[in-house]
Amino acid sequence: MKKAYLFALSSLLVSLVGYFILIYTLSDREKYEKFLENHPYTKRLTAGENEMEKINGGEEKGDRPDLAMLQDYMRTIDPQLKRPTPLLLLPYMEASAMMRDGKITSRQEGGTLSTSITWTERGPKTVAGRIRAVMFDPNDLTNKKVWAGSTSGGLWYNNDITSSTSSWVKVNDFWDNLAVSSIAADPLNSKVFYVSTGEFEFQQRGGGIWKT
């Protein structure tokens, strides 16, 4: 009995040591992936139909605002703090309300009022529909090249957003018929871009997620 107890205890210690060695050697991104994978909200969001019926008390519901809130929570988590940080928006929300009420004429920046911020139109005037996605090209060290996606005008880029004479160029004719809803660059390889297409709410045509 004593030998069995010692064997079980030693196995547990070996497992714990192995676990801590694994966690210690993982990169920050891998640690965050493990955190998301084991998060209880993730398991709830990925539950199958049978599991969802149990959660709903035997009823299958099509509209689940609670799951939408959980998804938004998981989407906005700060990787360092392991939780969303909506409080960071409060100063900007307060400044927006003050501007709306005419109490201030400038925008609040980092807790102070800045009067040097002005907006200048940069188009693209030739793109139809709403602009849903804008991204500065991370490969441009001058920070002038910008990508833009329209809900009914496709994918465009501008090589110098700081110039009022720089034209917007469409990627190709294929993108004219797709609704671009988001653009992102791979944080590990800035040469790789991802573009999501389609808008369910307004029935705009999409073709899934595209990768360069």
JSON list of C-alpha atoms in Angstrom, two decimals:
[
{"chain": "A", "resi": 1, "resn": "MET", "atom": "CA", "xyz": [0.00, 0.00, 0.00]},
{"chain": "A", "resi": 2, "resn": "LYS", "atom": "CA", "xyz": [2.83, 2.35, 0.90]},
{"chain": "A", "resi": 3, "resn": "LYS", "atom": "CA", "xyz": [4.65, 1.55, -2.34]},
{"chain": "A", "resi": 4, "resn": "ALA", "atom": "CA", "xyz": [1.50, 2.23, -4.38]},
{"chain": "A", "resi": 5, "resn": "TYR", "atom": "CA", "xyz": [1.06, 5.55, -2.58]},
{"chain": "A", "resi": 6, "resn": "LEU", "atom": "CA", "xyz": [4.67, 6.56, -3.21]},
{"chain": "A", "resi": 7, "resn": "PHE", "atom": "CA", "xyz": [4.38, 5.53, -6.86]},
{"chain": "A", "resi": 8, "resn": "ALA", "atom": "CA", "xyz": [1.22, 7.60, -7.32]},
{"chain": "A", "resi": 9, "resn": "LEU", "atom": "CA", "xyz": [2.82, 10.58, -5.57]},
{"chain": "A", "resi": 10, "resn": "SER", "atom": "CA", "xyz": [5.99, 10.36, -7.66]},
{"chain": "A", "resi": 11, "resn": "SER", "atom": "CA", "xyz": [3.93, 10.10, -10.87]},
{"chain": "A", "resi": 12, "resn": "LEU", "atom": "CA", "xyz": [2.01, 13.20, -9.88]},
{"chain": "A", "resi": 13, "resn": "LEU", "atom": "CA", "xyz": [5.22, 15.11, -9.17]},
{"chain": "A", "resi": 14, "resn": "VAL", "atom": "CA", "xyz": [6.71, 14.07, -12.50]},
{"chain": "A", "resi": 15, "resn": "SER", "atom": "CA", "xyz": [3.53, 15.19, -14.28]},
{"chain": "A", "resi": 16, "resn": "LEU", "atom": "CA", "xyz": [3.57, 18.55, -12.51]},
{"chain": "A", "resi": 17, "resn": "VAL", "atom": "CA", "xyz": [7.25, 19.10, -13.29]},
{"chain": "A", "resi": 18, "resn": "GLY", "atom": "CA", "xyz": [6.64, 18.22, -16.94]},
{"chain": "A", "resi": 19, "resn": "TYR", "atom": "CA", "xyz": [3.66, 20.57, -17.07]},
{"chain": "A", "resi": 20, "resn": "PHE", "atom": "CA", "xyz": [5.61, 23.52, -15.64]},
{"chain": "A", "resi": 21, "resn": "ILE", "atom": "CA", "xyz": [8.54, 22.83, -17.98]},
{"chain": "A", "resi": 22, "resn": "LEU", "atom": "CA", "xyz": [6.13, 22.84, -20.92]},
{"chain": "A", "resi": 23, "resn": "ILE", "atom": "CA", "xyz": [4.46, 26.07, -19.84]},
{"chain": "A", "resi": 24, "resn": "TYR", "atom": "CA", "xyz": [7.82, 27.73, -19.20]},
{"chain": "A", "resi": 25, "resn": "THR", "atom": "CA", "xyz": [9.12, 26.87, -22.68]},
{"chain": "A", "resi": 26, "resn": "LEU", "atom": "CA", "xyz": [5.99, 27.95, -24.54]},
{"chain": "A", "resi": 27, "resn": "SER", "atom": "CA", "xyz": [6.02, 31.30, -26.34]},
{"chain": "A", "resi": 28, "resn": "ASP", "atom": "CA", "xyz": [3.64, 34.06, -25.22]},
{"chain": "A", "resi": 29, "resn": "ARG", "atom": "CA", "xyz": [1.42, 33.32, -28.19]},
{"chain": "A", "resi": 30, "resn": "GLU", "atom": "CA", "xyz": [1.30, 29.60, -27.39]},
{"chain": "A", "resi": 31, "resn": "LYS", "atom": "CA", "xyz": [0.51, 30.34, -23.74]},
{"chain": "A", "resi": 32, "resn": "TYR", "atom": "CA", "xyz": [-2.35, 32.60, -24.80]},
{"chain": "A", "resi": 33, "resn": "GLU", "atom": "CA", "xyz": [-3.65, 29.92, -27.19]},
{"chain": "A", "resi": 34, "resn": "LYS", "atom": "CA", "xyz": [-3.66, 27.43, -24.30]},
{"chain": "A", "resi": 35, "resn": "PHE", "atom": "CA", "xyz": [-5.49, 29.97, -22.15]},
{"chain": "A", "resi": 36, "resn": "LEU", "atom": "CA", "xyz": [-8.20, 30.45, -24.80]},
{"chain": "A", "resi": 37, "resn": "GLU", "atom": "CA", "xyz": [-8.44, 26.73, -25.47]},
{"chain": "A", "resi": 38, "resn": "ASN", "atom": "CA", "xyz": [-9.11, 25.92, -21.81]},
{"chain": "A", "resi": 39, "resn": "HIS", "atom": "CA", "xyz": [-11.32, 28.91, -21.06]},
{"chain": "A", "resi": 40, "resn": "PRO", "atom": "CA", "xyz": [-14.83, 27.89, -19.94]},
{"chain": "A", "resi": 41, "resn": "TYR", "atom": "CA", "xyz": [-16.40, 30.40, -22.32]},
{"chain": "A", "resi": 42, "resn": "THR", "atom": "CA", "xyz": [-14.62, 28.71, -25.25]},
{"chain": "A", "resi": 43, "resn": "LYS", "atom": "CA", "xyz": [-16.13, 25.36, -24.29]},
{"chain": "A", "resi": 44, "resn": "ARG", "atom": "CA", "xyz": [-19.58, 26.98, -24.10]},
{"chain": "A", "resi": 45, "resn": "LEU", "atom": "CA", "xyz": [-19.19, 28.69, -27.47]},
{"chain": "A", "resi": 46, "resn": "THR", "atom": "CA", "xyz": [-18.07, 25.48, -29.16]},
{"chain": "A", "resi": 47, "resn": "ALA", "atom": "CA", "xyz": [-20.73, 23.26, -27.59]},
{"chain": "A", "resi": 48, "resn": "GLY", "atom": "CA", "xyz": [-22.56, 20.94, -29.95]},
{"chain": "A", "resi": 49, "resn": "GLU", "atom": "CA", "xyz": [-26.32, 20.81, -30.49]},
{"chain": "A", "resi": 50, "resn": "ASN", "atom": "CA", "xyz": [-26.90, 18.21, -27.77]},
{"chain": "A", "resi": 51, "resn": "GLU", "atom": "CA", "xyz": [-24.86, 20.21, -25.26]},
{"chain": "A", "resi": 52, "resn": "MET", "atom": "CA", "xyz": [-26.73, 23.40, -26.20]},
{"chain": "A", "resi": 53, "resn": "GLU", "atom": "CA", "xyz": [-30.09, 21.72, -25.62]},
{"chain": "A", "resi": 54, "resn": "LYS", "atom": "CA", "xyz": [-28.93, 20.73, -22.13]},
{"chain": "A", "resi": 55, "resn": "ILE", "atom": "CA", "xyz": [-27.88, 24.32, -21.44]},
{"chain": "A", "resi": 56, "resn": "ASN", "atom": "CA", "xyz": [-31.27, 25.55, -22.68]},
{"chain": "A", "resi": 57, "resn": "GLY", "atom": "CA", "xyz": [-33.17, 23.10, -20.49]},
{"chain": "A", "resi": 58, "resn": "GLY", "atom": "CA", "xyz": [-34.09, 20.77, -23.34]},
{"chain": "A", "resi": 59, "resn": "GLU", "atom": "CA", "xyz": [-35.09, 23.54, -25.74]},
{"chain": "A", "resi": 60, "resn": "GLU", "atom": "CA", "xyz": [-33.19, 24.55, -28.83]},
{"chain": "A", "resi": 61, "resn": "LYS", "atom": "CA", "xyz": [-33.14, 28.32, -29.29]},
{"chain": "A", "resi": 62, "resn": "GLY", "atom": "CA", "xyz": [-32.09, 30.03, -32.50]},
{"chain": "A", "resi": 63, "resn": "ASP", "atom": "CA", "xyz": [-31.38, 33.44, -31.03]},
{"chain": "A", "resi": 64, "resn": "ARG", "atom": "CA", "xyz": [-28.68, 33.45, -28.32]},
{"chain": "A", "resi": 65, "resn": "PRO", "atom": "CA", "xyz": [-27.68, 37.00, -27.27]},
{"chain": "A", "resi": 66, "resn": "ASP", "atom": "CA", "xyz": [-25.80, 35.51, -24.31]},
{"chain": "A", "resi": 67, "resn": "LEU", "atom": "CA", "xyz": [-23.48, 33.62, -26.66]},
{"chain": "A", "resi": 68, "resn": "ALA", "atom": "CA", "xyz": [-22.98, 36.80, -28.68]},
{"chain": "A", "resi": 69, "resn": "MET", "atom": "CA", "xyz": [-21.83, 38.55, -25.52]},
{"chain": "A", "resi": 70, "resn": "LEU", "atom": "CA", "xyz": [-19.48, 35.68, -24.65]},
{"chain": "A", "resi": 71, "resn": "GLN", "atom": "CA", "xyz": [-18.01, 35.79, -28.13]},
{"chain": "A", "resi": 72, "resn": "ASP", "atom": "CA", "xyz": [-17.44, 39.53, -27.84]},
{"chain": "A", "resi": 73, "resn": "TYR", "atom": "CA", "xyz": [-15.80, 38.98, -24.44]},
{"chain": "A", "resi": 74, "resn": "MET", "atom": "CA", "xyz": [-13.39, 36.40, -25.86]},
{"chain": "A", "resi": 75, "resn": "ARG", "atom": "CA", "xyz": [-12.68, 38.57, -28.90]},
{"chain": "A", "resi": 76, "resn": "THR", "atom": "CA", "xyz": [-11.67, 41.62, -26.85]},
{"chain": "A", "resi": 77, "resn": "ILE", "atom": "CA", "xyz": [-9.54, 39.98, -24.14]},
{"chain": "A", "resi": 78, "resn": "ASP", "atom": "CA", "xyz": [-6.23, 41.70, -23.42]},
{"chain": "A", "resi": 79, "resn": "PRO", "atom": "CA", "xyz": [-3.60, 38.91, -23.82]},
{"chain": "A", "resi": 80, "resn": "GLN", "atom": "CA", "xyz": [-1.56, 40.25, -20.90]},
{"chain": "A", "resi": 81, "resn": "LEU", "atom": "CA", "xyz": [-4.38, 40.93, -18.44]},
{"chain": "A", "resi": 82, "resn": "LYS", "atom": "CA", "xyz": [-6.49, 37.94, -19.56]},
{"chain": "A", "resi": 83, "resn": "ARG", "atom": "CA", "xyz": [-9.65, 40.07, -19.59]},
{"chain": "A", "resi": 84, "resn": "PRO", "atom": "CA", "xyz": [-11.25, 42.82, -21.70]},
{"chain": "A", "resi": 85, "resn": "THR", "atom": "CA", "xyz": [-10.44, 46.44, -20.81]},
{"chain": "A", "resi": 86, "resn": "PRO", "atom": "CA", "xyz": [-13.56, 48.48, -21.68]},
{"chain": "A", "resi": 87, "resn": "LEU", "atom": "CA", "xyz": [-12.68, 51.07, -19.01]},
{"chain": "A", "resi": 88, "resn": "LEU", "atom": "CA", "xyz": [-9.94, 52.38, -21.31]},
{"chain": "A", "resi": 89, "resn": "LEU", "atom": "CA", "xyz": [-12.70, 53.76, -23.57]},
{"chain": "A", "resi": 90, "resn": "LEU", "atom": "CA", "xyz": [-14.32, 55.89, -20.86]},
{"chain": "A", "resi": 91, "resn": "PRO", "atom": "CA", "xyz": [-12.16, 59.05, -21.35]},
{"chain": "A", "resi": 92, "resn": "TYR", "atom": "CA", "xyz": [-12.91, 59.01, -25.09]},
{"chain": "A", "resi": 93, "resn": "MET", "atom": "CA", "xyz": [-16.62, 58.37, -24.55]},
{"chain": "A", "resi": 94, "resn": "GLU", "atom": "CA", "xyz": [-16.76, 61.28, -22.11]},
{"chain": "A", "resi": 95, "resn": "ALA", "atom": "CA", "xyz": [-14.90, 63.55, -24.52]},
{"chain": "A", "resi": 96, "resn": "SER", "atom": "CA", "xyz": [-17.25, 62.51, -27.35]},
{"chain": "A", "resi": 97, "resn": "ALA", "atom": "CA", "xyz": [-20.27, 63.39, -25.20]},
{"chain": "A", "resi": 98, "resn": "MET", "atom": "CA", "xyz": [-18.74, 66.78, -24.34]},
{"chain": "A", "resi": 99, "resn": "MET", "atom": "CA", "xyz": [-18.10, 67.50, -28.02]},
{"chain": "A", "resi": 100, "resn": "ARG", "atom": "CA", "xyz": [-21.68, 66.52, -28.85]},
{"chain": "A", "resi": 101, "resn": "ASP", "atom": "CA", "xyz": [-23.00, 68.91, -26.19]},
{"chain": "A", "resi": 102, "resn": "GLY", "atom": "CA", "xyz": [-20.74, 71.71, -27.42]},
{"chain": "A", "resi": 103, "resn": "LYS", "atom": "CA", "xyz": [-18.74, 71.87, -24.18]},
{"chain": "A", "resi": 104, "resn": "ILE", "atom": "CA", "xyz": [-15.43, 71.32, -25.98]},
{"chain": "A", "resi": 105, "resn": "THR", "atom": "CA", "xyz": [-14.35, 71.65, -29.61]},
{"chain": "A", "resi": 106, "resn": "SER", "atom": "CA", "xyz": [-11.36, 69.30, -29.58]},
{"chain": "A", "resi": 107, "resn": "ARG", "atom": "CA", "xyz": [-10.76, 65.63, -28.94]},
{"chain": "A", "resi": 108, "resn": "GLN", "atom": "CA", "xyz": [-9.52, 64.17, -25.68]},
{"chain": "A", "resi": 109, "resn": "GLU", "atom": "CA", "xyz": [-6.17, 62.44, -26.15]},
{"chain": "A", "resi": 110, "resn": "GLY", "atom": "CA", "xyz": [-4.62, 60.49, -23.28]},
{"chain": "A", "resi": 111, "resn": "GLY", "atom": "CA", "xyz": [-6.48, 62.47, -20.63]},
{"chain": "A", "resi": 112, "resn": "THR", "atom": "CA", "xyz": [-5.61, 65.87, -22.10]},
{"chain": "A", "resi": 113, "resn": "LEU", "atom": "CA", "xyz": [-7.37, 68.00, -24.68]},
{"chain": "A", "resi": 114, "resn": "SER", "atom": "CA", "xyz": [-5.61, 68.29, -28.02]},
{"chain": "A", "resi": 115, "resn": "THR", "atom": "CA", "xyz": [-6.47, 71.09, -30.43]},
{"chain": "A", "resi": 116, "resn": "SER", "atom": "CA", "xyz": [-4.03, 69.94, -33.14]},
{"chain": "A", "resi": 117, "resn": "ILE", "atom": "CA", "xyz": [-6.11, 67.05, -34.45]},
{"chain": "A", "resi": 118, "resn": "THR", "atom": "CA", "xyz": [-7.92, 67.77, -37.70]},
{"chain": "A", "resi": 119, "resn": "TRP", "atom": "CA", "xyz": [-9.56, 65.50, -40.24]},
{"chain": "A", "resi": 120, "resn": "THR", "atom": "CA", "xyz": [-8.76, 65.73, -43.96]},
{"chain": "A", "resi": 121, "resn": "GLU", "atom": "CA", "xyz": [-10.65, 63.80, -46.63]},
{"chain": "A", "resi": 122, "resn": "ARG", "atom": "CA", "xyz": [-8.58, 61.08, -48.27]},
{"chain": "A", "resi": 123, "resn": "GLY", "atom": "CA", "xyz": [-11.23, 59.23, -50.27]},
{"chain": "A", "resi": 124, "resn": "PRO", "atom": "CA", "xyz": [-11.52, 56.82, -51.89]},
{"chain": "A", "resi": 125, "resn": "LYS", "atom": "CA", "xyz": [-14.21, 58.76, -53.79]},
{"chain": "A", "resi": 126, "resn": "THR", "atom": "CA", "xyz": [-14.33, 56.16, -56.57]},
{"chain": "A", "resi": 127, "resn": "VAL", "atom": "CA", "xyz": [-15.32, 53.28, -54.27]},
{"chain": "A", "resi": 128, "resn": "ALA", "atom": "CA", "xyz": [-19.01, 52.53, -53.94]},
{"chain": "A", "resi": 129, "resn": "GLY", "atom": "CA", "xyz": [-20.58, 51.52, -50.64]},
{"chain": "A", "resi": 130, "resn": "ARG", "atom": "CA", "xyz": [-19.47, 51.81, -47.05]},
{"chain": "A", "resi": 131, "resn": "ILE", "atom": "CA", "xyz": [-15.83, 51.44, -46.04]},
{"chain": "A", "resi": 132, "resn": "ARG", "atom": "CA", "xyz": [-15.70, 48.60, -43.51]},
{"chain": "A", "resi": 133, "resn": "ALA", "atom": "CA", "xyz": [-11.95, 47.93, -43.33]},
{"chain": "A", "resi": 134, "resn": "VAL", "atom": "CA", "xyz": [-8.83, 50.12, -43.27]},
{"chain": "A", "resi": 135, "resn": "MET", "atom": "CA", "xyz": [-5.27, 48.95, -42.58]},
{"chain": "A", "resi": 136, "resn": "PHE", "atom": "CA", "xyz": [-1.88, 50.64, -42.81]},
{"chain": "A", "resi": 137, "resn": "ASP", "atom": "CA", "xyz": [0.53, 48.36, -44.64]},
{"chain": "A", "resi": 138, "resn": "PRO", "atom": "CA", "xyz": [2.98, 47.04, -41.99]},
{"chain": "A", "resi": 139, "resn": "ASN", "atom": "CA", "xyz": [5.61, 46.49, -44.71]},
{"chain": "A", "resi": 140, "resn": "ASP", "atom": "CA", "xyz": [5.76, 50.19, -45.59]},
{"chain": "A", "resi": 141, "resn": "LEU", "atom": "CA", "xyz": [8.35, 51.80, -43.32]},
{"chain": "A", "resi": 142, "resn": "THR", "atom": "CA", "xyz": [7.11, 55.27, -44.33]},
{"chain": "A", "resi": 143, "resn": "ASN", "atom": "CA", "xyz": [3.60, 54.49, -42.99]},
{"chain": "A", "resi": 144, "resn": "LYS", "atom": "CA", "xyz": [2.00, 55.89, -46.14]},
{"chain": "A", "resi": 145, "resn": "LYS", "atom": "CA", "xyz": [0.51, 52.85, -47.87]},
{"chain": "A", "resi": 146, "resn": "VAL", "atom": "CA", "xyz": [-3.05, 52.05, -46.82]},
{"chain": "A", "resi": 147, "resn": "TRP", "atom": "CA", "xyz": [-5.46, 49.27, -47.74]},
{"chain": "A", "resi": 148, "resn": "ALA", "atom": "CA", "xyz": [-9.22, 49.82, -47.73]},
{"chain": "A", "resi": 149, "resn": "GLY", "atom": "CA", "xyz": [-12.17, 47.48, -48.18]},
{"chain": "A", "resi": 150, "resn": "SER", "atom": "CA", "xyz": [-15.67, 48.45, -49.24]},
{"chain": "A", "resi": 151, "resn": "THR", "atom": "CA", "xyz": [-18.93, 46.57, -48.70]},
{"chain": "A", "resi": 152, "resn": "SER", "atom": "CA", "xyz": [-19.79, 46.77, -52.38]},
{"chain": "A", "resi": 153, "resn": "GLY", "atom": "CA", "xyz": [-16.62, 48.09, -54.02]},
{"chain": "A", "resi": 154, "resn": "GLY", "atom": "CA", "xyz": [-14.00, 45.48, -53.26]},
{"chain": "A", "resi": 155, "resn": "LEU", "atom": "CA", "xyz": [-10.39, 45.87, -52.15]},
{"chain": "A", "resi": 156, "resn": "TRP", "atom": "CA", "xyz": [-8.26, 49.00, -52.80]},
{"chain": "A", "resi": 157, "resn": "TYR", "atom": "CA", "xyz": [-4.88, 50.45, -51.82]},
{"chain": "A", "resi": 158, "resn": "ASN", "atom": "CA", "xyz": [-3.28, 53.90, -51.75]},
{"chain": "A", "resi": 159, "resn": "ASN", "atom": "CA", "xyz": [0.52, 54.19, -51.90]},
{"chain": "A", "resi": 160, "resn": "ASP", "atom": "CA", "xyz": [0.61, 57.59, -50.18]},
{"chain": "A", "resi": 161, "resn": "ILE", "atom": "CA", "xyz": [-2.31, 58.40, -47.89]},
{"chain": "A", "resi": 162, "resn": "THR", "atom": "CA", "xyz": [-0.62, 61.68, -46.89]},
{"chain": "A", "resi": 163, "resn": "SER", "atom": "CA", "xyz": [-0.95, 63.06, -50.43]},
{"chain": "A", "resi": 164, "resn": "SER", "atom": "CA", "xyz": [-4.21, 64.56, -51.64]},
{"chain": "A", "resi": 165, "resn": "THR", "atom": "CA", "xyz": [-3.27, 63.68, -55.24]},
{"chain": "A", "resi": 166, "resn": "SER", "atom": "CA", "xyz": [-2.48, 60.01, -54.62]},
{"chain": "A", "resi": 167, "resn": "SER", "atom": "CA", "xyz": [-5.07, 57.80, -56.31]},
{"chain": "A", "resi": 168, "resn": "TRP", "atom": "CA", "xyz": [-6.74, 54.69, -54.93]},
{"chain": "A", "resi": 169, "resn": "VAL", "atom": "CA", "xyz": [-6.02, 51.56, -56.97]},
{"chain": "A", "resi": 170, "resn": "LYS", "atom": "CA", "xyz": [-8.29, 48.52, -57.03]},
{"chain": "A", "resi": 171, "resn": "VAL", "atom": "CA", "xyz": [-6.54, 45.19, -56.61]},
{"chain": "A", "resi": 172, "resn": "ASN", "atom": "CA", "xyz": [-8.34, 43.65, -59.62]},
{"chain": "A", "resi": 173, "resn": "ASP", "atom": "CA", "xyz": [-11.77, 43.33, -61.22]},
{"chain": "A", "resi": 174, "resn": "PHE", "atom": "CA", "xyz": [-12.58, 40.17, -59.25]},
{"chain": "A", "resi": 175, "resn": "TRP", "atom": "CA", "xyz": [-12.81, 42.09, -55.97]},
{"chain": "A", "resi": 176, "resn": "ASP", "atom": "CA", "xyz": [-15.36, 44.56, -57.41]},
{"chain": "A", "resi": 177, "resn": "ASN", "atom": "CA", "xyz": [-18.16, 42.09, -56.71]},
{"chain": "A", "resi": 178, "resn": "LEU", "atom": "CA", "xyz": [-17.14, 41.17, -53.16]},
{"chain": "A", "resi": 179, "resn": "ALA", "atom": "CA", "xyz": [-17.94, 42.90, -49.90]},
{"chain": "A", "resi": 180, "resn": "VAL", "atom": "CA", "xyz": [-14.73, 43.32, -47.87]},
{"chain": "A", "resi": 181, "resn": "SER", "atom": "CA", "xyz": [-15.52, 43.44, -44.15]},
{"chain": "A", "resi": 182, "resn": "SER", "atom": "CA", "xyz": [-12.05, 43.19, -42.52]},
{"chain": "A", "resi": 183, "resn": "ILE", "atom": "CA", "xyz": [-8.32, 43.20, -43.32]},
{"chain": "A", "resi": 184, "resn": "ALA", "atom": "CA", "xyz": [-5.55, 41.87, -41.07]},
{"chain": "A", "resi": 185, "resn": "ALA", "atom": "CA", "xyz": [-1.84, 41.14, -41.30]},
{"chain": "A", "resi": 186, "resn": "ASP", "atom": "CA", "xyz": [-0.25, 38.06, -39.77]},
{"chain": "A", "resi": 187, "resn": "PRO", "atom": "CA", "xyz": [1.63, 39.26, -36.65]},
{"chain": "A", "resi": 188, "resn": "LEU", "atom": "CA", "xyz": [4.35, 36.66, -37.29]},
{"chain": "A", "resi": 189, "resn": "ASN", "atom": "CA", "xyz": [4.73, 37.39, -41.02]},
{"chain": "A", "resi": 190, "resn": "SER", "atom": "CA", "xyz": [3.71, 40.86, -42.19]},
{"chain": "A", "resi": 191, "resn": "LYS", "atom": "CA", "xyz": [3.83, 39.70, -45.82]},
{"chain": "A", "resi": 192, "resn": "VAL", "atom": "CA", "xyz": [0.73, 37.58, -45.22]},
{"chain": "A", "resi": 193, "resn": "PHE", "atom": "CA", "xyz": [-2.63, 39.36, -45.28]},
{"chain": "A", "resi": 194, "resn": "TYR", "atom": "CA", "xyz": [-6.09, 38.02, -44.49]},
{"chain": "A", "resi": 195, "resn": "VAL", "atom": "CA", "xyz": [-9.28, 39.52, -45.95]},
{"chain": "A", "resi": 196, "resn": "SER", "atom": "CA", "xyz": [-12.77, 38.47, -44.89]},
{"chain": "A", "resi": 197, "resn": "THR", "atom": "CA", "xyz": [-15.67, 39.02, -47.26]},
{"chain": "A", "resi": 198, "resn": "GLY", "atom": "CA", "xyz": [-19.43, 39.17, -47.15]},
{"chain": "A", "resi": 199, "resn": "GLU", "atom": "CA", "xyz": [-22.08, 40.82, -44.99]},
{"chain": "A", "resi": 200, "resn": "PHE", "atom": "CA", "xyz": [-24.85, 38.60, -43.73]},
{"chain": "A", "resi": 201, "resn": "GLU", "atom": "CA", "xyz": [-27.05, 41.39, -42.36]},
{"chain": "A", "resi": 202, "resn": "PHE", "atom": "CA", "xyz": [-27.20, 43.33, -45.64]},
{"chain": "A", "resi": 203, "resn": "GLN", "atom": "CA", "xyz": [-26.88, 40.27, -47.92]},
{"chain": "A", "resi": 204, "resn": "GLN", "atom": "CA", "xyz": [-23.70, 41.56, -49.57]},
{"chain": "A", "resi": 205, "resn": "ARG", "atom": "CA", "xyz": [-21.89, 38.96, -51.65]},
{"chain": "A", "resi": 206, "resn": "GLY", "atom": "CA", "xyz": [-18.88, 37.28, -50.05]},
{"chain": "A", "resi": 207, "resn": "GLY", "atom": "CA", "xyz": [-16.45, 34.49, -50.78]},
{"chain": "A", "resi": 208, "resn": "GLY", "atom": "CA", "xyz": [-15.14, 33.54, -47.35]},
{"chain": "A", "resi": 209, "resn": "ILE", "atom": "CA", "xyz": [-11.72, 34.41, -45.97]},
{"chain": "A", "resi": 210, "resn": "TRP", "atom": "CA", "xyz": [-8.85, 35.04, -48.37]},
{"chain": "A", "resi": 211, "resn": "LYS", "atom": "CA", "xyz": [-5.10, 34.82, -47.71]},
{"chain": "A", "resi": 212, "resn": "THR", "atom": "CA", "xyz": [-2.28, 36.32, -49.76]}
]
